[in-house]
Tab-separated table of C-alpha atoms in Angstrom:
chain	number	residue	atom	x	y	z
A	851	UNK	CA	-60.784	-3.774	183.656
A	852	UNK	CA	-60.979	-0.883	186.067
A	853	UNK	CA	-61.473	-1.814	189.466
A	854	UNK	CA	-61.563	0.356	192.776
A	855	UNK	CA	-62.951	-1.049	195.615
A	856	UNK	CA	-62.741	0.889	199.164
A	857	UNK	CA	-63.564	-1.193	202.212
A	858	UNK	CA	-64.168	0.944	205.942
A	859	UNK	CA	-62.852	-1.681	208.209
A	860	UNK	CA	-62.808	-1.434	211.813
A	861	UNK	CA	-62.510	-3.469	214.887
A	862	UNK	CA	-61.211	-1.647	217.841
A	863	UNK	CA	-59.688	-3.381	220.436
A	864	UNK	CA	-58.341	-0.550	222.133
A	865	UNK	CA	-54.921	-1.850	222.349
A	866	UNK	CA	-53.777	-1.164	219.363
A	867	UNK	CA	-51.026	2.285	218.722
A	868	UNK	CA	-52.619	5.309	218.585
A	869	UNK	CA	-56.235	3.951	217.746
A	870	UNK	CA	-55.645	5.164	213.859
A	871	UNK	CA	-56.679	2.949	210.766
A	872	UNK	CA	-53.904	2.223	208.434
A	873	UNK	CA	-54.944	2.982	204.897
A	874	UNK	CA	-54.242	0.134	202.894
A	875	UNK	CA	-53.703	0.288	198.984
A	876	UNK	CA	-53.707	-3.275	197.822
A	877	UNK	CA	-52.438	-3.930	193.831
A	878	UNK	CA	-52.670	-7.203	192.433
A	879	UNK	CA	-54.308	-8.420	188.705
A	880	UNK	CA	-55.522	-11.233	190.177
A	881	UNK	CA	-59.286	-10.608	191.539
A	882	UNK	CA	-58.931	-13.735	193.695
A	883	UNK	CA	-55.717	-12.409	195.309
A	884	UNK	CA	-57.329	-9.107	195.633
A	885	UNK	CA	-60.286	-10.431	197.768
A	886	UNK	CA	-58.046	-12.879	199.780
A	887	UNK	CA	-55.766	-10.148	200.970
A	888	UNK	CA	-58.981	-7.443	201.564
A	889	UNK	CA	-60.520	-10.071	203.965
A	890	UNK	CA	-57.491	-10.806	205.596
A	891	UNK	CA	-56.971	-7.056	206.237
A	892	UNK	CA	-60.355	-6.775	207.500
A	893	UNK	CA	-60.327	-9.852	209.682
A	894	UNK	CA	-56.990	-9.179	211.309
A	895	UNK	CA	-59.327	-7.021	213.325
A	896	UNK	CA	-55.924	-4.400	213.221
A	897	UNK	CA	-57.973	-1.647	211.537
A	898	UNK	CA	-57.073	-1.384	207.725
A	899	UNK	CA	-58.983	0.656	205.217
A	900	UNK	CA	-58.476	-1.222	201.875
A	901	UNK	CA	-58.575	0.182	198.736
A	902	UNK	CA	-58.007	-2.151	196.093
A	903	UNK	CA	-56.978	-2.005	192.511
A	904	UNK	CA	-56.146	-4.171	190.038
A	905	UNK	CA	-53.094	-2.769	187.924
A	906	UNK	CA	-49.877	-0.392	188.759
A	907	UNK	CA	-51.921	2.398	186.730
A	908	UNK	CA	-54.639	2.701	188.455
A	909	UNK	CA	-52.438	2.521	191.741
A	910	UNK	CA	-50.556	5.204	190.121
A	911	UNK	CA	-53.864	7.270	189.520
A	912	UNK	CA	-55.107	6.786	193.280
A	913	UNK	CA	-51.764	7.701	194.682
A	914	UNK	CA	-52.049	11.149	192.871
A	915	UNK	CA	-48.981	10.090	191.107
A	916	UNK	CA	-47.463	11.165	187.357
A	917	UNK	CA	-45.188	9.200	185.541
A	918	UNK	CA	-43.097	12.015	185.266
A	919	UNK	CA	-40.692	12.266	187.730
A	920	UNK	CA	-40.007	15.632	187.396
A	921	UNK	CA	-43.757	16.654	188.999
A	922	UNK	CA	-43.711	16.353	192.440
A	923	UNK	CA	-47.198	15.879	194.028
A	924	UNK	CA	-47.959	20.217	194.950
A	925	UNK	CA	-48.881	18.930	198.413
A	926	UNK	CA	-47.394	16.359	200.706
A	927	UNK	CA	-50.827	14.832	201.711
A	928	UNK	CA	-50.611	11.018	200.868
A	929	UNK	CA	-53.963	8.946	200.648
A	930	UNK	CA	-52.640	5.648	201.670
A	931	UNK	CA	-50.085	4.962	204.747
A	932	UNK	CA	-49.054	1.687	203.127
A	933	UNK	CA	-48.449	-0.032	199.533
A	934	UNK	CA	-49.214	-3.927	199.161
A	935	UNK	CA	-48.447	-5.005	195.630
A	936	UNK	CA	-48.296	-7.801	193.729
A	937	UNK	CA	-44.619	-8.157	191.934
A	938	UNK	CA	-46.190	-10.067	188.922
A	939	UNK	CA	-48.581	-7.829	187.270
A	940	UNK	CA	-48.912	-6.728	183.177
A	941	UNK	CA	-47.576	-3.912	182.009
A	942	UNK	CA	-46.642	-2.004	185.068
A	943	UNK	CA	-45.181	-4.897	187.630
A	944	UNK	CA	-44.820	-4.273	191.445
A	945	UNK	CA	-41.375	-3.727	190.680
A	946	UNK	CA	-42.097	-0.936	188.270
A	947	UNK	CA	-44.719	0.757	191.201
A	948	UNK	CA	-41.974	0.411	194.110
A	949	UNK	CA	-39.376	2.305	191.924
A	950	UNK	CA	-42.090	5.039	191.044
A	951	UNK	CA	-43.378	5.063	194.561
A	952	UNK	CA	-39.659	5.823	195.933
A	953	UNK	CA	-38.871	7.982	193.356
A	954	UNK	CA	-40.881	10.931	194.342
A	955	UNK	CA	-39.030	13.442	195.810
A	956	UNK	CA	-41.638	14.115	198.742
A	957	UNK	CA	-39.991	13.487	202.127
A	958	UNK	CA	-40.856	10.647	203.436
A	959	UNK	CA	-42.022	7.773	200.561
A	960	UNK	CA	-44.876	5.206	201.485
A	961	UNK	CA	-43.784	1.954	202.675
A	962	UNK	CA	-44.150	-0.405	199.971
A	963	UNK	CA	-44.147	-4.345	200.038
A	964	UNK	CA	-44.080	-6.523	197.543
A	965	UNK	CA	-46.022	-9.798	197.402
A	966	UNK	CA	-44.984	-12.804	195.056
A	967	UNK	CA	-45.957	-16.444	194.662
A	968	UNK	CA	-42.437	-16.760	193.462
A	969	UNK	CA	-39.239	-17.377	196.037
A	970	UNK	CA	-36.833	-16.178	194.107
A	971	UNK	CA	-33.760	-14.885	196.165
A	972	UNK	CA	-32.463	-12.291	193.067
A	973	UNK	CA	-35.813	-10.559	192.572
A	974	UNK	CA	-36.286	-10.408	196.662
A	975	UNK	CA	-32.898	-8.628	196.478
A	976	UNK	CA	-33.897	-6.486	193.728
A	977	UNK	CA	-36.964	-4.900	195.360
A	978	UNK	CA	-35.449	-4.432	198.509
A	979	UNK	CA	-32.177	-2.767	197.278
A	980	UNK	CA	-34.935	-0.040	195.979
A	981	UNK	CA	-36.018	0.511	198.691
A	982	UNK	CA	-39.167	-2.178	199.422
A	983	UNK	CA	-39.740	-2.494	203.171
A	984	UNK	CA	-40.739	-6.210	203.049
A	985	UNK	CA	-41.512	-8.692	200.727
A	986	UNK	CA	-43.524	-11.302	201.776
A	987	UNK	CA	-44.386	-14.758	199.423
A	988	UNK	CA	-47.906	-15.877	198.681
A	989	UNK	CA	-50.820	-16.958	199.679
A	990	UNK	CA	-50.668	-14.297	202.291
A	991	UNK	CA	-51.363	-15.909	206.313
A	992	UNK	CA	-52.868	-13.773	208.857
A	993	UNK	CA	-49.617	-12.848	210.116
A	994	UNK	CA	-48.166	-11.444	207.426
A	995	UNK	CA	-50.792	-9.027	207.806
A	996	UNK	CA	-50.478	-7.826	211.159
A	997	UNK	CA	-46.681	-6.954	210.417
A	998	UNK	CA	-48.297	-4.401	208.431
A	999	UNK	CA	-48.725	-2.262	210.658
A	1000	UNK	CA	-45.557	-1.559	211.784
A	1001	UNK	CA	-44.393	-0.454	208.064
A	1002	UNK	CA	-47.418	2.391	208.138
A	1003	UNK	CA	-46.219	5.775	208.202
A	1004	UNK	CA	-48.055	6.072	211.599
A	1005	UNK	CA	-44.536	7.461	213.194
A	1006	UNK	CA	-43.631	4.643	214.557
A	1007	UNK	CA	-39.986	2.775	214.886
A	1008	UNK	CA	-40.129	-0.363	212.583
A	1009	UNK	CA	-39.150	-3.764	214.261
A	1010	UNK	CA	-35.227	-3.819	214.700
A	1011	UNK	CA	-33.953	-6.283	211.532
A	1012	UNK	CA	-33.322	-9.632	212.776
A	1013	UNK	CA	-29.926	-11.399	212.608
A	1014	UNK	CA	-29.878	-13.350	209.335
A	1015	UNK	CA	-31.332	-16.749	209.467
A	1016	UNK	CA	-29.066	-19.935	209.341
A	1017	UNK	CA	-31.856	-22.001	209.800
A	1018	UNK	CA	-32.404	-25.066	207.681
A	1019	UNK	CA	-35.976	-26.589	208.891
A	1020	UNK	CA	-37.785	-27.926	206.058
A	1021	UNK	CA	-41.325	-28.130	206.681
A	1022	UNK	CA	-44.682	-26.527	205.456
A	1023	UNK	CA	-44.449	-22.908	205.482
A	1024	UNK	CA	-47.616	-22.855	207.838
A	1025	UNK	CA	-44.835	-24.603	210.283
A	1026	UNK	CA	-42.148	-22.599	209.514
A	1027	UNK	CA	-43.988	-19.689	210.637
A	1028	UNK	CA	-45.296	-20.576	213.687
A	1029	UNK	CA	-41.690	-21.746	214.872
A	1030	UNK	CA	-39.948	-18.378	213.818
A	1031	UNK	CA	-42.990	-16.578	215.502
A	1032	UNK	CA	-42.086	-18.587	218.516
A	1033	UNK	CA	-38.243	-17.764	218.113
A	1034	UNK	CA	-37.981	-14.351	217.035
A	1035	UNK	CA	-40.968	-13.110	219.228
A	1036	UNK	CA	-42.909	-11.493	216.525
A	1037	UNK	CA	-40.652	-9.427	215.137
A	1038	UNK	CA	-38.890	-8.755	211.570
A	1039	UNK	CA	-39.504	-10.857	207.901
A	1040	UNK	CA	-36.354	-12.435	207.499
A	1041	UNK	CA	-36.124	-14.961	209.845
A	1042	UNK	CA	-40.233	-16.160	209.015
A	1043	UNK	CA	-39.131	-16.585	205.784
A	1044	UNK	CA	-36.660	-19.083	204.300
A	1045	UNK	CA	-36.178	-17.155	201.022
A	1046	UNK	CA	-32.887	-15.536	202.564
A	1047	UNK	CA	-31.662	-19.260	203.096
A	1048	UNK	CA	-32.446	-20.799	199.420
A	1049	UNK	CA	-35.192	-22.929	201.240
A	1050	UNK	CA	-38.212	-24.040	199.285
A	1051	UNK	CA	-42.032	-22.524	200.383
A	1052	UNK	CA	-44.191	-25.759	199.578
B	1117	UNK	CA	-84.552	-39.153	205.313
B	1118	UNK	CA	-82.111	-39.926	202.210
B	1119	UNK	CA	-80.838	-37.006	200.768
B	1120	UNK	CA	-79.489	-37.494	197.471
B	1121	UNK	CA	-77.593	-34.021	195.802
B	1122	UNK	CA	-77.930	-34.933	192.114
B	1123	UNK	CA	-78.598	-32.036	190.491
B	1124	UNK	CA	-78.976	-27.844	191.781
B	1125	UNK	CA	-82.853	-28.395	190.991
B	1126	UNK	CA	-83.222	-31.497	193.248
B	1127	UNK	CA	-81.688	-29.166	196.076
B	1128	UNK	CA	-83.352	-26.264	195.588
B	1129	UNK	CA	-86.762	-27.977	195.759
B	1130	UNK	CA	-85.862	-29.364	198.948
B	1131	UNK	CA	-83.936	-26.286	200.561
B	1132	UNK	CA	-87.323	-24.844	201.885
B	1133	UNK	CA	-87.898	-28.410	202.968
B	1134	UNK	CA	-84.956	-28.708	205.267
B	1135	UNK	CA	-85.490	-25.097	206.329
B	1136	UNK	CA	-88.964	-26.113	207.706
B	1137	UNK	CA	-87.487	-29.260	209.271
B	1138	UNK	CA	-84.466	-27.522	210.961
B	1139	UNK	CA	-86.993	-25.200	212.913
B	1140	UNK	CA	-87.482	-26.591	216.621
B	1141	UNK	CA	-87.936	-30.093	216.579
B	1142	UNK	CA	-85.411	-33.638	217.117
B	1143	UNK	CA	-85.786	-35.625	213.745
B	1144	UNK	CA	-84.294	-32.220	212.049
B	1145	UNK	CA	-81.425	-32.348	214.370
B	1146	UNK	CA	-80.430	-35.913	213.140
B	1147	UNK	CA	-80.931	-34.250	209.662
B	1148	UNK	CA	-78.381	-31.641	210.340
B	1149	UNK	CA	-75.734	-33.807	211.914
B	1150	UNK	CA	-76.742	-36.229	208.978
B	1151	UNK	CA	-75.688	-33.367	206.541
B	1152	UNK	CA	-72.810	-32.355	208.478
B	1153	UNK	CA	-71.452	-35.775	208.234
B	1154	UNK	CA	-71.824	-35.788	204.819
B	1155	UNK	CA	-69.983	-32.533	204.585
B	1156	UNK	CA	-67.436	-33.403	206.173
B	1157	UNK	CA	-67.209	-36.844	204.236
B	1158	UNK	CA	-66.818	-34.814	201.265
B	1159	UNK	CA	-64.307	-32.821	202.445
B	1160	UNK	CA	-62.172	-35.527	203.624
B	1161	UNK	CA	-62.460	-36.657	200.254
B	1162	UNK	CA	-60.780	-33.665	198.730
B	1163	UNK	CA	-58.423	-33.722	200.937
B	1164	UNK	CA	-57.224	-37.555	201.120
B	1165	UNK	CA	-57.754	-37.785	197.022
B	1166	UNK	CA	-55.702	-34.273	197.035
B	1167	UNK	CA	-57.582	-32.002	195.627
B	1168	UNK	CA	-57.081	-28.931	198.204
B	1169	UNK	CA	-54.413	-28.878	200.654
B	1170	UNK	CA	-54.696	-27.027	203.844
B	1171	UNK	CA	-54.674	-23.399	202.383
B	1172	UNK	CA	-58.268	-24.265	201.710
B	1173	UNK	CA	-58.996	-24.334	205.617
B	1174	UNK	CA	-57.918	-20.698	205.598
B	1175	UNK	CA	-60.933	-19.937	203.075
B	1176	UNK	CA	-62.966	-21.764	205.630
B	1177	UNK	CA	-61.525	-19.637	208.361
B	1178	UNK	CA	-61.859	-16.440	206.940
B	1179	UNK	CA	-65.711	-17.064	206.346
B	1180	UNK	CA	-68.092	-15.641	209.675
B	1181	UNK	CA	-70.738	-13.504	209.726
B	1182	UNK	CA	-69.472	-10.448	208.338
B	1183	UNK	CA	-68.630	-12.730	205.445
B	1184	UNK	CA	-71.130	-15.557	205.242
B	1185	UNK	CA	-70.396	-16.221	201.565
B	1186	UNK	CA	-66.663	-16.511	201.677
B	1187	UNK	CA	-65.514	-19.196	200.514
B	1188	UNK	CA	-68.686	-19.473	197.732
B	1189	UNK	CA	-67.299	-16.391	196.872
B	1190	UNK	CA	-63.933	-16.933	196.351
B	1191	UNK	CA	-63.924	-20.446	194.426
B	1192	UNK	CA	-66.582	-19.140	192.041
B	1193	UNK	CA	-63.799	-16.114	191.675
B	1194	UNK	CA	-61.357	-18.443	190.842
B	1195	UNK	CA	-63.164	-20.747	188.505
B	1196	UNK	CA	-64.084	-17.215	186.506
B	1197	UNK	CA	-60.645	-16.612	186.494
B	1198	UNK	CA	-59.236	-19.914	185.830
B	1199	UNK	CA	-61.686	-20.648	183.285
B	1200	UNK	CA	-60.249	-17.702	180.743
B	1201	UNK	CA	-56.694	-18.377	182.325
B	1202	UNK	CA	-57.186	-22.088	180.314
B	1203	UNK	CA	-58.605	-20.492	177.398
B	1204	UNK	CA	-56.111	-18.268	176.913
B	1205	UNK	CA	-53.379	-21.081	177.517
B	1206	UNK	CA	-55.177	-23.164	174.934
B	1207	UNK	CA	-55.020	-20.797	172.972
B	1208	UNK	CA	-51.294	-19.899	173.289
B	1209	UNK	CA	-50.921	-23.683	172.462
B	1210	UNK	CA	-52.146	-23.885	169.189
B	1211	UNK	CA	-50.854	-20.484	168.057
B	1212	UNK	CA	-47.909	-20.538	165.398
B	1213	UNK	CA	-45.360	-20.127	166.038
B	1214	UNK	CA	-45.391	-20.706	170.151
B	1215	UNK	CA	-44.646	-17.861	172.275
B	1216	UNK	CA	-43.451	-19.930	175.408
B	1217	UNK	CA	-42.985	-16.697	177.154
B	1218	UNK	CA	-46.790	-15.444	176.896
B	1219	UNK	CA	-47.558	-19.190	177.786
B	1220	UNK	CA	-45.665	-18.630	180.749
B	1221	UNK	CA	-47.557	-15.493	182.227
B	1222	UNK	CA	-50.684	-17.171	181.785
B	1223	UNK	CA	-49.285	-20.415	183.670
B	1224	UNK	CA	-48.079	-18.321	186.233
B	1225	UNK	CA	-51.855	-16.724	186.539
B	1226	UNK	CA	-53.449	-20.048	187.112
B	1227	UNK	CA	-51.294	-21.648	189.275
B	1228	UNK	CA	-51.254	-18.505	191.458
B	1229	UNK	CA	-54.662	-18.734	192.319
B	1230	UNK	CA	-55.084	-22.493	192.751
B	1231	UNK	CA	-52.370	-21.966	195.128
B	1232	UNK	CA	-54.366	-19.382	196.824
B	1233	UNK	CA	-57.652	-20.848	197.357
B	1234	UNK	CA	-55.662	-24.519	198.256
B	1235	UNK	CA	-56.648	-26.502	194.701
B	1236	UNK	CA	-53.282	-28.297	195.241
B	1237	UNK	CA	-53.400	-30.782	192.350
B	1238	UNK	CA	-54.084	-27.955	189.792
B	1239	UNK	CA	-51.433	-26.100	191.633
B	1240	UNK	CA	-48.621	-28.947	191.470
B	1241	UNK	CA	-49.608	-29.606	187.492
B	1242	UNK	CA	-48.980	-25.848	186.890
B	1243	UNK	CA	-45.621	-26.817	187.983
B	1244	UNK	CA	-45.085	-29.141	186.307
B	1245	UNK	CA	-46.751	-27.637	183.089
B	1246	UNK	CA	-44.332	-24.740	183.423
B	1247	UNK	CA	-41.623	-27.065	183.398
B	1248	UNK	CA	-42.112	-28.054	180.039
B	1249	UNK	CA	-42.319	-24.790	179.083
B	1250	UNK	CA	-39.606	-23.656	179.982
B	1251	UNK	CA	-37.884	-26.080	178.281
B	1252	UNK	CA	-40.203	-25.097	175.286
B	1253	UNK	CA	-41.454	-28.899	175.280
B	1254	UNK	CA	-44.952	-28.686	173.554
B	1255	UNK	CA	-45.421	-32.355	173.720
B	1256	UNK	CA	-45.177	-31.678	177.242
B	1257	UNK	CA	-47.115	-29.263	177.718
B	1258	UNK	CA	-50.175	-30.372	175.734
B	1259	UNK	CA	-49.958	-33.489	177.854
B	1260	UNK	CA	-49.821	-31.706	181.020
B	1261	UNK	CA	-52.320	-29.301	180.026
B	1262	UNK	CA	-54.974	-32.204	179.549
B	1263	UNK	CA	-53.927	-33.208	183.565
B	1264	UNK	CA	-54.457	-29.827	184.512
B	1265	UNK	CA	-58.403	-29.383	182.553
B	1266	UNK	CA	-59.240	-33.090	183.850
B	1267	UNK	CA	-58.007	-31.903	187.895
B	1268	UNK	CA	-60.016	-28.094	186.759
B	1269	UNK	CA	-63.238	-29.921	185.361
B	1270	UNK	CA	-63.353	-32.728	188.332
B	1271	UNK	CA	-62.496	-30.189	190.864
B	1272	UNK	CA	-65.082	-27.777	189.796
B	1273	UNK	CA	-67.790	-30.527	190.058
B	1274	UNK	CA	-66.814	-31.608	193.525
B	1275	UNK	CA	-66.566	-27.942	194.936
B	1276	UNK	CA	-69.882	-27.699	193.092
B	1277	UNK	CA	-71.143	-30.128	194.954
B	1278	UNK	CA	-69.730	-29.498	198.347
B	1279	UNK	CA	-70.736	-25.596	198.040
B	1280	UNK	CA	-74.242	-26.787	197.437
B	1281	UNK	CA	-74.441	-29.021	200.843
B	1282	UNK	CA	-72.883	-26.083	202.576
B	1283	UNK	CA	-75.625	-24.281	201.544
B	1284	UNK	CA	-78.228	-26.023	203.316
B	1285	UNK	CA	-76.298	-26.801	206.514
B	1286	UNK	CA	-76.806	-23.058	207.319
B	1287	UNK	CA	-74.732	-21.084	210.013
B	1288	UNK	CA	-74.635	-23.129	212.988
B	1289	UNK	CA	-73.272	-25.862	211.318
B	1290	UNK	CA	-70.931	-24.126	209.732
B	1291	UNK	CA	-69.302	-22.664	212.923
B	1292	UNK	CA	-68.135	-25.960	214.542
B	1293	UNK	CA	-67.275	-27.953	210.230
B	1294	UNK	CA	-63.190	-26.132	209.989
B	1295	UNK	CA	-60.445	-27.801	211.122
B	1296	UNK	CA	-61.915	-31.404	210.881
């Protein structure tokens, strides 16, 4: 199935760093997924161009990228500021796209994070140990999305990481994430999410 | 005036109807509070019966003008989707010998998108279908797979349904219906 959709998105408020839109590439098999997370993007009113796709392939192809790790892209000029995969995917997974991503040898990699409706502590682990900036568990809220922008390769300090969590609220998620947004301010993924403490996301 | 939302060619014939009546006058502003009721009766429904849990209000949310066919949109996405994620499960069922694994992927397909769009019974029999296969149980599973086409089929028919009177509420309605 090939699938590239590119959405202009824009909604200004002025306040937000620099005033530059955060290209978005958003991976994920599932076309429901895929239009959830565009719309969120595009409602968050933070300024995201989406491009979507539905495999690690055809993210592979838009980034410009070769399997072979031995090509380097000739110029440093990166189409997207930020990665948003799925981990589950056919043939290439998220995981397989991180480790390709951060394997290029151009200076500074794009941010990836990986999305999952599974909580699974180990493969959490495994994606960040290669390097995965966040990794956040489905269905996606609106505030998972506005971290986003602080991953972006707009230059910008990321959030300082939170002290780990020893927090042991059970609760909807929804809940969950309005008291650690209350907490922690705003900033960091650990804390808003109870993977790091076993807990389960209903 | 007793609107009864049988079938998509009863409402279509009286769509330009309502439109006519919603215009400027007061008897089509008890019809639209009469159809917002009813909305939100049936939404109720789905949620006290448990059909969709509250991830659905975020479809709701995420619907305005820019995107005044969201959540139309979305659930007919996911019955496409869910409709060849079942085929292919039946068909993983039957085939000799079982590959539990395969069956797995496609389990993980559907109940990733009822999660997402809030169809919470589908959702929790996915679990519980992908219990049994991980134990490899195929007694299980073929009994848990009948829940899960029953909650799919019934589902599909009430969103049908609700889409339909959603329809003919039109946009003003729609702005003060989430949440309730």
């Amino acid at each position: 199935m090939e699938e590239v959709e590119k959405r202009e998105e824009g909604s200004n408020d002025g306040k937000l760093e620099g005033g530059v839109e955060v290209r978005v590439l958003v991976v994920d098999d599932s076309p429901v997924d895929r239009r959830m997370v565009e719309v969120l993007l595009k409602k968050s009113g933070a300024m995201f161009q989406v491009t979507s796709v539905d495999s690690g392939k055809r993210a592979m192809e838009v980034l410009g990228l070769s399997e072979d790790k031995t090509k380097s892209p000739v110029v440093d000029d990166q189409k997207v500021d930020i990665i948003l995969t799925d981990y589950c995917m056919p043939e290439m997974t998220g995981y397989d796209l991180l480790k390709a991503v951060k394997e290029q040898s151009c200076q500074k990699p794009i941010p990836v994070i990986v999305m999952s409706s599974e909580n699974e502590p180990q493969r959490i682990n495994r994606c960040r140990a290669i390097g995965a900036e966040d990794f956040i568990i489905k269905p996606l809220q609106t505030n998972d999305v506005l971290r986003l922008r602080s991953y972006a390769r707009t230059g910008l300090p990321p959030p300082p990481p939170p002290p780990p969590s020893s927090s042991s609220n059970a609760g909807t998620k929804r809940k969950m994430t309005i008291e650690l947004m209350a907490e922690s301010g705003g900033g960091g993924s650990e804390r808003r999410r109870p993977r790091l403490t076993g807990l389960a996301v209903a | 005036m007793v609107l009864h939302i049988s079938s998509a060619l009863t409402a279509s014939a009286l769509h330009p109807l309502l439109c006519f009546c919603f215009h400027n006058t007061y008897p089509e502003m008890e019809n639209a509070s009469g159809l917002h009721r009813q909305l939100a009766s049936m939404k109720k429904n789905l949620f006290d019966q448990g059909y969709l849990d509250e991830q659905f209000y975020q479809l709701e949310e995420l619907q305005d003008e820019s995107s005044p066919n969201f959540v139309e949109e979305v659930v007919t996405l996911f019955f496409r989707d869910s409709s060849r994620s079942m085929a292919n499960i039946d068909e993983a069922l039957q085939q000799c010998p079982r590959d539990f694994h395969r069956l797995d992927k496609f389990l993980h397909r559907l109940k990733g998108s009822a999660s997402s769009i809030g169809a919470a019974k589908m959702k929790n029999e996915c679990t519980r279908l992908r219990e049994f296969c991980s134990e490899e149980n195929l007694d299980g599973c073929l009994r848990s797979f009948q829940k899960v086409k029953n909650d799919h089929t019934i589902l599909r028919q009430k969103l049908e349904n609700y889409l339909q009177l959603l329809r003919q509420v039109g946009p003003v309605d729609r702005a003060s219906r989430s949440g309730s």
